[in-house]
mmCIF file of C-alpha atoms in Angstrom:
data_model
loop_
_atom_site.group_PDB
_atom_site.id
_atom_site.type_symbol
_atom_site.label_atom_id
_atom_site.label_comp_id
_atom_site.label_asym_id
_atom_site.label_seq_id
_atom_site.Cartn_x
_atom_site.Cartn_y
_atom_site.Cartn_z
ATOM 1 C CA LEU A 10 -31.584 -48.310 19.297
ATOM 2 C CA LEU A 11 -35.196 -47.161 19.129
ATOM 3 C CA ASN A 12 -35.502 -46.881 22.932
ATOM 4 C CA LYS A 13 -33.738 -43.604 23.823
ATOM 5 C CA THR A 14 -33.471 -44.391 27.542
ATOM 6 C CA ALA A 15 -31.854 -47.783 26.903
ATOM 7 C CA ARG A 16 -29.676 -46.379 24.120
ATOM 8 C CA ASP A 17 -28.328 -43.522 26.267
ATOM 9 C CA ALA A 18 -27.663 -45.883 29.202
ATOM 10 C CA ASP A 19 -25.736 -48.453 27.133
ATOM 11 C CA PRO A 20 -22.453 -49.023 28.997
ATOM 12 C CA LEU A 21 -20.541 -50.292 25.959
ATOM 13 C CA ARG A 22 -18.057 -47.811 24.520
ATOM 14 C CA ALA A 23 -15.595 -48.201 21.657
ATOM 15 C CA GLY A 24 -12.341 -46.317 21.779
ATOM 16 C CA VAL A 25 -8.808 -45.844 20.590
ATOM 17 C CA ARG A 26 -5.728 -47.393 22.109
ATOM 18 C CA ARG A 27 -2.216 -46.724 20.972
ATOM 19 C CA LEU A 28 0.123 -49.674 21.414
ATOM 20 C CA HIS A 29 3.804 -48.981 21.886
ATOM 21 C CA LEU A 30 5.980 -51.917 20.839
ATOM 22 C CA HIS A 31 9.347 -51.287 22.478
ATOM 23 C CA LEU A 32 11.989 -52.597 20.096
ATOM 24 C CA SER A 33 14.995 -51.184 21.942
ATOM 25 C CA GLY A 34 16.023 -49.488 25.168
ATOM 26 C CA PRO A 35 15.206 -50.466 28.736
ATOM 27 C CA ALA A 36 11.637 -51.550 27.860
ATOM 28 C CA LYS A 37 12.755 -53.692 24.887
ATOM 29 C CA GLY A 38 10.463 -56.657 24.320
ATOM 30 C CA THR A 39 7.493 -55.139 26.134
ATOM 31 C CA THR A 40 4.328 -53.391 25.046
ATOM 32 C CA THR A 41 2.581 -50.482 26.716
ATOM 33 C CA VAL A 42 -0.986 -49.374 26.056
ATOM 34 C CA GLU A 43 -2.242 -45.779 25.975
ATOM 35 C CA ASP A 44 -6.019 -45.175 26.089
ATOM 36 C CA LEU A 45 -6.898 -42.128 23.955
ATOM 37 C CA ILE A 46 -10.661 -41.796 24.478
ATOM 38 C CA SER A 47 -12.540 -39.326 26.659
ATOM 39 C CA PRO A 48 -14.377 -41.201 29.455
ATOM 40 C CA GLY A 49 -18.066 -41.789 28.714
ATOM 41 C CA ARG A 50 -17.735 -41.261 24.986
ATOM 42 C CA SER A 51 -17.438 -43.735 22.128
ATOM 43 C CA LEU A 52 -15.307 -43.568 18.980
ATOM 44 C CA ASP A 53 -15.246 -45.479 15.719
ATOM 45 C CA PHE A 54 -14.426 -45.051 12.037
ATOM 46 C CA PHE A 55 -10.864 -43.872 12.640
ATOM 47 C CA ASN A 56 -8.816 -42.454 9.801
ATOM 48 C CA ILE A 57 -5.353 -40.983 9.451
ATOM 49 C CA ASN A 58 -3.474 -39.374 6.603
ATOM 50 C CA PRO A 59 -2.914 -42.416 4.338
ATOM 51 C CA ALA A 60 0.633 -41.222 3.585
ATOM 52 C CA ARG A 61 1.415 -41.847 7.296
ATOM 53 C CA ARG A 62 0.238 -45.465 7.489
ATOM 54 C CA GLY A 63 2.989 -47.573 8.999
ATOM 55 C CA LEU A 64 4.930 -44.439 9.974
ATOM 56 C CA PRO A 65 4.997 -42.317 13.114
ATOM 57 C CA HIS A 66 1.969 -40.044 13.148
ATOM 58 C CA CYS A 67 0.180 -37.806 15.631
ATOM 59 C CA ILE A 68 -3.290 -37.165 14.220
ATOM 60 C CA TYR A 69 -6.364 -39.280 13.707
ATOM 61 C CA TYR A 70 -9.953 -38.391 12.784
ATOM 62 C CA ALA A 71 -12.988 -40.318 14.058
ATOM 63 C CA LYS A 72 -16.732 -40.245 14.650
ATOM 64 C CA GLU A 73 -17.712 -39.695 18.275
ATOM 65 C CA TRP A 74 -20.951 -40.673 20.039
ATOM 66 C CA TRP A 75 -22.106 -39.262 23.421
ATOM 67 C CA HIS A 76 -20.345 -36.012 22.451
ATOM 68 C CA ASP A 77 -22.391 -34.118 25.075
ATOM 69 C CA ASP A 78 -21.557 -36.848 27.656
ATOM 70 C CA VAL A 79 -25.291 -37.699 28.000
ATOM 71 C CA ASN A 80 -26.946 -38.667 24.705
ATOM 72 C CA TYR A 81 -25.874 -41.451 22.365
ATOM 73 C CA ALA A 82 -27.239 -39.414 19.432
ATOM 74 C CA SER A 83 -24.997 -36.445 20.235
ATOM 75 C CA MET A 84 -22.410 -37.036 17.505
ATOM 76 C CA ALA A 85 -19.315 -35.228 16.311
ATOM 77 C CA ILE A 86 -16.298 -35.567 14.073
ATOM 78 C CA LEU A 87 -13.118 -35.544 16.154
ATOM 79 C CA LYS A 88 -9.585 -34.514 15.233
ATOM 80 C CA HIS A 89 -7.205 -35.749 17.923
ATOM 81 C CA ASP A 90 -3.537 -34.754 17.902
ATOM 82 C CA VAL A 91 -2.084 -37.225 20.387
ATOM 83 C CA CYS A 92 1.382 -35.618 20.268
ATOM 84 C CA GLN A 93 0.069 -32.173 21.278
ATOM 85 C CA GLY A 94 -2.752 -33.538 23.442
ATOM 86 C CA THR A 95 -5.358 -31.452 21.596
ATOM 87 C CA LYS A 96 -8.835 -32.282 20.320
ATOM 88 C CA LYS A 97 -11.011 -30.365 17.863
ATOM 89 C CA TYR A 98 -14.610 -31.130 16.964
ATOM 90 C CA TRP A 99 -17.205 -30.505 14.269
ATOM 91 C CA ASN A 100 -20.799 -31.022 15.311
ATOM 92 C CA ARG A 101 -24.287 -29.621 14.760
ATOM 93 C CA VAL A 102 -27.457 -30.153 16.754
ATOM 94 C CA ASP A 103 -29.655 -32.881 15.214
ATOM 95 C CA THR A 104 -26.987 -33.739 12.631
ATOM 96 C CA TYR A 105 -25.574 -37.246 12.448
ATOM 97 C CA PRO A 106 -22.225 -37.569 10.646
ATOM 98 C CA GLY A 107 -21.000 -40.697 8.928
ATOM 99 C CA GLU A 108 -17.460 -41.986 8.628
ATOM 100 C CA PRO A 109 -14.879 -39.228 8.079
ATOM 101 C CA PHE A 110 -12.336 -39.594 5.275
ATOM 102 C CA PHE A 111 -9.049 -37.713 5.169
ATOM 103 C CA ILE A 112 -7.957 -36.571 1.700
ATOM 104 C CA GLU A 113 -4.415 -35.268 1.699
ATOM 105 C CA GLY A 114 -3.615 -31.902 0.200
ATOM 106 C CA GLY A 115 -0.288 -33.016 -1.227
ATOM 107 C CA PRO A 116 2.576 -35.364 -0.425
ATOM 108 C CA GLU A 117 4.796 -32.619 0.983
ATOM 109 C CA GLY A 118 2.251 -30.966 3.261
ATOM 110 C CA ALA A 119 1.879 -31.246 7.006
ATOM 111 C CA GLU A 120 0.251 -34.350 8.447
ATOM 112 C CA ASP A 121 -3.083 -32.519 8.611
ATOM 113 C CA SER A 122 -2.787 -30.736 5.256
ATOM 114 C CA GLY A 123 -5.936 -31.640 3.350
ATOM 115 C CA VAL A 124 -9.661 -31.999 3.888
ATOM 116 C CA VAL A 125 -11.968 -34.289 5.824
ATOM 117 C CA VAL A 126 -15.150 -35.312 3.991
ATOM 118 C CA PHE A 127 -18.232 -37.225 5.101
ATOM 119 C CA ALA A 128 -21.955 -37.573 4.583
ATOM 120 C CA ALA A 129 -24.215 -36.443 7.420
ATOM 121 C CA LEU A 130 -27.936 -36.702 8.045
ATOM 122 C CA ASP A 131 -29.709 -33.464 8.946
ATOM 123 C CA GLY A 132 -32.305 -34.861 11.347
ATOM 124 C CA ARG A 133 -34.585 -31.859 11.017
ATOM 125 C CA SER A 134 -34.912 -31.928 7.221
ATOM 126 C CA ARG A 135 -34.315 -35.717 6.954
ATOM 127 C CA ARG A 136 -31.926 -35.054 4.091
ATOM 128 C CA SER A 137 -28.256 -35.819 3.774
ATOM 129 C CA LEU A 138 -25.419 -33.351 3.517
ATOM 130 C CA PHE A 139 -22.000 -33.799 1.969
ATOM 131 C CA VAL A 140 -19.635 -31.977 4.320
ATOM 132 C CA VAL A 141 -16.078 -30.800 3.619
ATOM 133 C CA LEU A 142 -13.873 -29.635 6.510
ATOM 134 C CA ASP A 143 -10.406 -28.107 6.602
ATOM 135 C CA ALA A 144 -8.425 -30.999 8.111
ATOM 136 C CA ARG A 145 -6.189 -28.639 10.080
ATOM 137 C CA THR A 146 -8.902 -26.557 11.810
ATOM 138 C CA LEU A 147 -12.110 -28.585 11.271
ATOM 139 C CA GLU A 148 -13.614 -25.371 9.924
ATOM 140 C CA GLN A 149 -16.483 -26.195 7.585
ATOM 141 C CA LEU A 150 -15.547 -25.354 3.988
ATOM 142 C CA ALA A 151 -18.752 -26.659 2.399
ATOM 143 C CA ALA A 152 -21.991 -28.431 3.268
ATOM 144 C CA VAL A 153 -23.943 -29.455 0.192
ATOM 145 C CA ARG A 154 -27.582 -30.355 0.806
ATOM 146 C CA LEU A 155 -28.380 -33.524 -1.136
ATOM 147 C CA PRO A 156 -31.812 -34.267 -2.608
ATOM 148 C CA GLY A 157 -32.581 -37.105 -0.192
ATOM 149 C CA HIS A 158 -31.233 -39.347 2.550
ATOM 150 C CA ILE A 159 -28.112 -41.432 1.928
ATOM 151 C CA PRO A 160 -28.138 -44.541 4.150
ATOM 152 C CA PHE A 161 -25.201 -44.796 6.538
ATOM 153 C CA THR A 162 -22.324 -46.958 5.395
ATOM 154 C CA ALA A 163 -19.490 -48.485 7.348
ATOM 155 C CA HIS A 164 -15.847 -48.526 6.409
ATOM 156 C CA GLY A 165 -15.810 -47.114 2.908
ATOM 157 C CA ASN A 166 -12.815 -45.919 0.953
ATOM 158 C CA PHE A 167 -11.803 -42.803 -0.932
ATOM 159 C CA ILE A 168 -9.990 -43.699 -4.148
ATOM 160 C CA PRO A 169 -8.274 -40.822 -5.975
ATOM 161 C CA ALA A 170 -9.036 -40.527 -9.688
ATOM 162 C CA GLY A 171 -5.429 -41.171 -10.718
ATOM 163 C CA VAL A 172 -5.439 -44.601 -9.085
ATOM 164 C CA VAL A 173 -8.044 -45.983 -11.480
ATOM 165 C CA GLY A 174 -7.228 -43.974 -14.575
ATOM 166 C CA SER A 175 -10.003 -41.406 -14.871
ATOM 167 C CA ALA A 176 -12.514 -39.491 -12.796
ATOM 168 C CA ALA A 177 -15.382 -41.377 -14.479
ATOM 169 C CA ASN A 178 -13.931 -44.710 -13.373
ATOM 170 C CA ALA A 179 -13.145 -43.355 -9.884
ATOM 171 C CA GLN A 180 -16.787 -42.445 -9.333
ATOM 172 C CA ALA A 181 -17.745 -46.017 -10.097
ATOM 173 C CA VAL A 182 -15.427 -47.504 -7.458
ATOM 174 C CA VAL A 183 -15.801 -45.086 -4.555
ATOM 175 C CA VAL A 184 -17.733 -46.899 -1.814
#
């Protein structure tokens, strides 16, 4: 990853596929595959509203590489509504976001009612940010500059305070 030319030319791309398992009707017993990625880009660290796991849902959030269709290091946070066919992005020049987490705004809200949070590295200052976005619009609600650089993590979890009993305990188990 240190060689920019090789990094930008890497042909490997991760993506999202939606599998349709036909349980009834004329296609019963078959599976169809729908590719959901923009050609030339790469996606990972997908998240949906946890209240929708195992249920029909339209929206997922992910980290995207090659956002400018040229540079691996051009990164963005993506909101993709597959039912409406719309995509929204958050990105900043020389800013490298980590895994986005969806935190729901309440059990009775819309599928995208809540916030998306993640750590990001500001490449110019070499310090991390904690970013909060409106999950519906991807409008930035807050970007808190942290005192140093937080190393990137993969596949963490957000655990609400009520799940473990108190906010003090929740802070200890958030990874």
